[in-house]
Short mmCIF file of C-alpha atoms in Angstrom, two decimals:
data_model
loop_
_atom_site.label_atom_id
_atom_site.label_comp_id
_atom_site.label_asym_id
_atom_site.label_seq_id
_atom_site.Cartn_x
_atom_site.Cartn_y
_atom_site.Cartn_z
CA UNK A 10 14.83 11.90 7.70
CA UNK A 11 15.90 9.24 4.99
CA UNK A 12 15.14 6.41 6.95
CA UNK A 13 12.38 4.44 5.40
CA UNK A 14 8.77 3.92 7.67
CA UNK A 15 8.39 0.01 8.05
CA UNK A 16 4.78 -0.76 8.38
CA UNK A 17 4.46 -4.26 9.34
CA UNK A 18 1.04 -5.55 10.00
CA UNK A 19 0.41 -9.00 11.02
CA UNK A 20 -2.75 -11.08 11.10
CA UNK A 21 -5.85 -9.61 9.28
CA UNK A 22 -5.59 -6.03 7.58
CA UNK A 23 -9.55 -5.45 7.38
CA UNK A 24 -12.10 -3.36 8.19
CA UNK A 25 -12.04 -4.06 11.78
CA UNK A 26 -8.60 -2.42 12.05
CA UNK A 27 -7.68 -0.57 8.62
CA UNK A 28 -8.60 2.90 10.32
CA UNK A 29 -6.13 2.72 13.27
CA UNK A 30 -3.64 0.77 10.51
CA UNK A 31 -3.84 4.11 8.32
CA UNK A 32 -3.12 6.52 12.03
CA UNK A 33 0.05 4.11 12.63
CA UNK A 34 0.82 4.52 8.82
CA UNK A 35 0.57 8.37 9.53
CA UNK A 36 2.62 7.93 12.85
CA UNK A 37 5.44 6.41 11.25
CA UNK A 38 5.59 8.79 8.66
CA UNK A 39 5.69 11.79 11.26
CA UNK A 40 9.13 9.62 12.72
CA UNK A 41 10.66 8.58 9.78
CA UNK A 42 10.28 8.70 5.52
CA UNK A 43 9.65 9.72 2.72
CA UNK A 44 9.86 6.05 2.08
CA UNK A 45 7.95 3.78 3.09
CA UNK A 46 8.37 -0.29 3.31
CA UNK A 47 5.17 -2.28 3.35
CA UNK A 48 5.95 -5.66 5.04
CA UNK A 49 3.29 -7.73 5.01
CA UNK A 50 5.16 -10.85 5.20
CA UNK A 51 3.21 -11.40 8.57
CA UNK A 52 -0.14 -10.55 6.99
CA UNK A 53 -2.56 -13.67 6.87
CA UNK A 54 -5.75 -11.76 4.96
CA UNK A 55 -5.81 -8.59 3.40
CA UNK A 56 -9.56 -7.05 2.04
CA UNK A 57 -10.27 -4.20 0.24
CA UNK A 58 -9.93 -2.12 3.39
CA UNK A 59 -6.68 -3.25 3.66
CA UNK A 60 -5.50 -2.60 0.07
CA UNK A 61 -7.17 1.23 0.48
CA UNK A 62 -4.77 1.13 3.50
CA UNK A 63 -1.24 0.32 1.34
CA UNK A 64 -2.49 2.52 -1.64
CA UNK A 65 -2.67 5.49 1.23
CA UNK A 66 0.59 4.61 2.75
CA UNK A 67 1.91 4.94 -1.05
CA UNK A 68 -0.06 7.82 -1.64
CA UNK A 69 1.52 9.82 1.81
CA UNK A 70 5.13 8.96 -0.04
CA UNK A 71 4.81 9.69 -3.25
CA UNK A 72 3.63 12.83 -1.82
CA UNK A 73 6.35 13.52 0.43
CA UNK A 74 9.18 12.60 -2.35
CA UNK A 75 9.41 9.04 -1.34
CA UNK A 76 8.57 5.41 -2.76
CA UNK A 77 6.53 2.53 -1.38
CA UNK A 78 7.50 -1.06 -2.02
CA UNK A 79 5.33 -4.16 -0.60
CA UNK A 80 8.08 -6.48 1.04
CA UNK A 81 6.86 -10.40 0.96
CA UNK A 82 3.59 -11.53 1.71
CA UNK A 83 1.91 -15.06 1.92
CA UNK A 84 0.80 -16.54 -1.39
CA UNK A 85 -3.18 -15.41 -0.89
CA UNK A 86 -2.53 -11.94 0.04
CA UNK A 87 -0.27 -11.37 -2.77
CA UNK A 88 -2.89 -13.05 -5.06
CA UNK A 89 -5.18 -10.48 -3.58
CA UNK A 90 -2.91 -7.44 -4.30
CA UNK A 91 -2.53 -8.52 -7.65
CA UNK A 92 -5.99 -9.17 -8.14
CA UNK A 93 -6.56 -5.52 -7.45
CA UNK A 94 -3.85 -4.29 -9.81
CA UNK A 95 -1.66 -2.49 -7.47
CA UNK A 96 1.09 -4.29 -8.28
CA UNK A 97 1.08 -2.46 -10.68
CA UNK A 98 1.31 0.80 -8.76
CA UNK A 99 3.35 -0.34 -5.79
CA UNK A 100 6.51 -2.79 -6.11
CA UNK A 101 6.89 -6.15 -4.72
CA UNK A 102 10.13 -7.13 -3.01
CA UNK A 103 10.81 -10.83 -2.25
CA UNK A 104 11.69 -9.65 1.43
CA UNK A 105 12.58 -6.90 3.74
CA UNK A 106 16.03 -6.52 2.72
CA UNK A 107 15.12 -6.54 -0.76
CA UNK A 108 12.73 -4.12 -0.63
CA UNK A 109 15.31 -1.98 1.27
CA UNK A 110 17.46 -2.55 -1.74
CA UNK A 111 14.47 -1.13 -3.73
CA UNK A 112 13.61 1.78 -2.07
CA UNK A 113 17.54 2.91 -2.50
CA UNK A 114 17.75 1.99 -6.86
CA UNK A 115 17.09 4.58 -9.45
CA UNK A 116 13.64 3.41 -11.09
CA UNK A 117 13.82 3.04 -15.05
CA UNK A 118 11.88 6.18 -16.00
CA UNK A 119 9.55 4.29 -18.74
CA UNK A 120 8.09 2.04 -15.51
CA UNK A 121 7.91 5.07 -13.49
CA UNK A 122 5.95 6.94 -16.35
CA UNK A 123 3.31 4.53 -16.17
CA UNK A 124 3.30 3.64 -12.90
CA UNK A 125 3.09 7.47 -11.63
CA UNK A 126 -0.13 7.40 -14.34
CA UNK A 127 -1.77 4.46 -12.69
CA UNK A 128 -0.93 5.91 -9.51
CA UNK A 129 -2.85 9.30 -10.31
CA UNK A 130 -6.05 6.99 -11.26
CA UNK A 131 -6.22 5.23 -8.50
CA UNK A 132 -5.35 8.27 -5.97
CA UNK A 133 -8.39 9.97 -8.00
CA UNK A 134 -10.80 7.42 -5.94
CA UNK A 135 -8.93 8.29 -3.24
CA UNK A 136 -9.39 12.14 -2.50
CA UNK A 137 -8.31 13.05 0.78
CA UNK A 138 -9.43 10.31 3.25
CA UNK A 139 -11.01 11.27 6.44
CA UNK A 140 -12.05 8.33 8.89
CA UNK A 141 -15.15 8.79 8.33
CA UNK A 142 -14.70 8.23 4.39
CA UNK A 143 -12.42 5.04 4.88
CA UNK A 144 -15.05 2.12 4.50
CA UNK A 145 -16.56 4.42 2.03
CA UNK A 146 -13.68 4.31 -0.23
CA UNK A 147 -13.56 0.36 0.61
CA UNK A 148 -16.42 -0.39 -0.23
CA UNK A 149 -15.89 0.90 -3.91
CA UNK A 150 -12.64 -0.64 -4.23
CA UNK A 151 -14.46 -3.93 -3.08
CA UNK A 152 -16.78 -2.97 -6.00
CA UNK A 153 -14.18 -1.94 -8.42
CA UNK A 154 -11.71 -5.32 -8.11
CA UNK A 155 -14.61 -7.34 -6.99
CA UNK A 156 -13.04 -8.19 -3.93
CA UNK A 157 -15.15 -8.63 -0.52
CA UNK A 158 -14.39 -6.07 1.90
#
């Protein structure tokens, strides 16, 4: 399907619910994709469990031939995603629309070049992520960006 997943999590993206965030990730991209929008406009706190959750979600469509593009967000979870350099990975969209708009443009292939590199050494922390191995890999990325998780 070309229809883009829209994962929209509202509230707290944390520990306490990053695991069944990631299954719903998965769900969506079983009914729709490659693409993937990541609307977190409704998204009050976001930890390191919670950026391990996006980076998957980017991971699972870059994987299947698609792109992932963060759509809003409140001014301390976007200080938090940059904080952790995956802006840098992912792109930010001022809204849902615009990150609609995104997912359909043709990327300038220098940005890509590095991004895709950035991508492949963050993904190397990443392996393939079991539930069992989800706080795990939090916990470093908490360690990593120095963020609580």
């Amino acid at each position: 399907s070309t229809t883009p997943c829209i994962f929209c999590p509202q509230g707290r993206l944390d520990a306490s619910n990053a695991q069944a965030a990631e299954r719903e990730v998965l769900a969506l991209f079983e009914a729709a994709g490659p693409s993937i929008v990541l609307d977190v406009s409704r998204l009050d706190y976001l930890s390191s469990a919670g950026l391990s959750v996006l980076l998957v979600a980017t991971k699972m469509a870059r994987a299947k031939g698609g792109k992932a593009v963060l759509a809003g967000g409140k001014p301390m979870v976007l200080e938090i995603f940059n904080m952790s350099g995956l802006d840098k990975i992912i792109p930010l969209a001022d809204n849902l629309e615009s990150a609609l708009a995104l997912l359909h443009s043709t990327p300038d292939s220098r940005r890509a070049s590095s991004v895709a590199g950035q991508f492949a050494f963050y993904t190397g922390y990443i392996g393939t992520l079991a539930d069992d191995s989800l706080l795990d890999f939090s916990q470093l990325l908490g360690i990593f960006f120095g963020l609580a998780g």
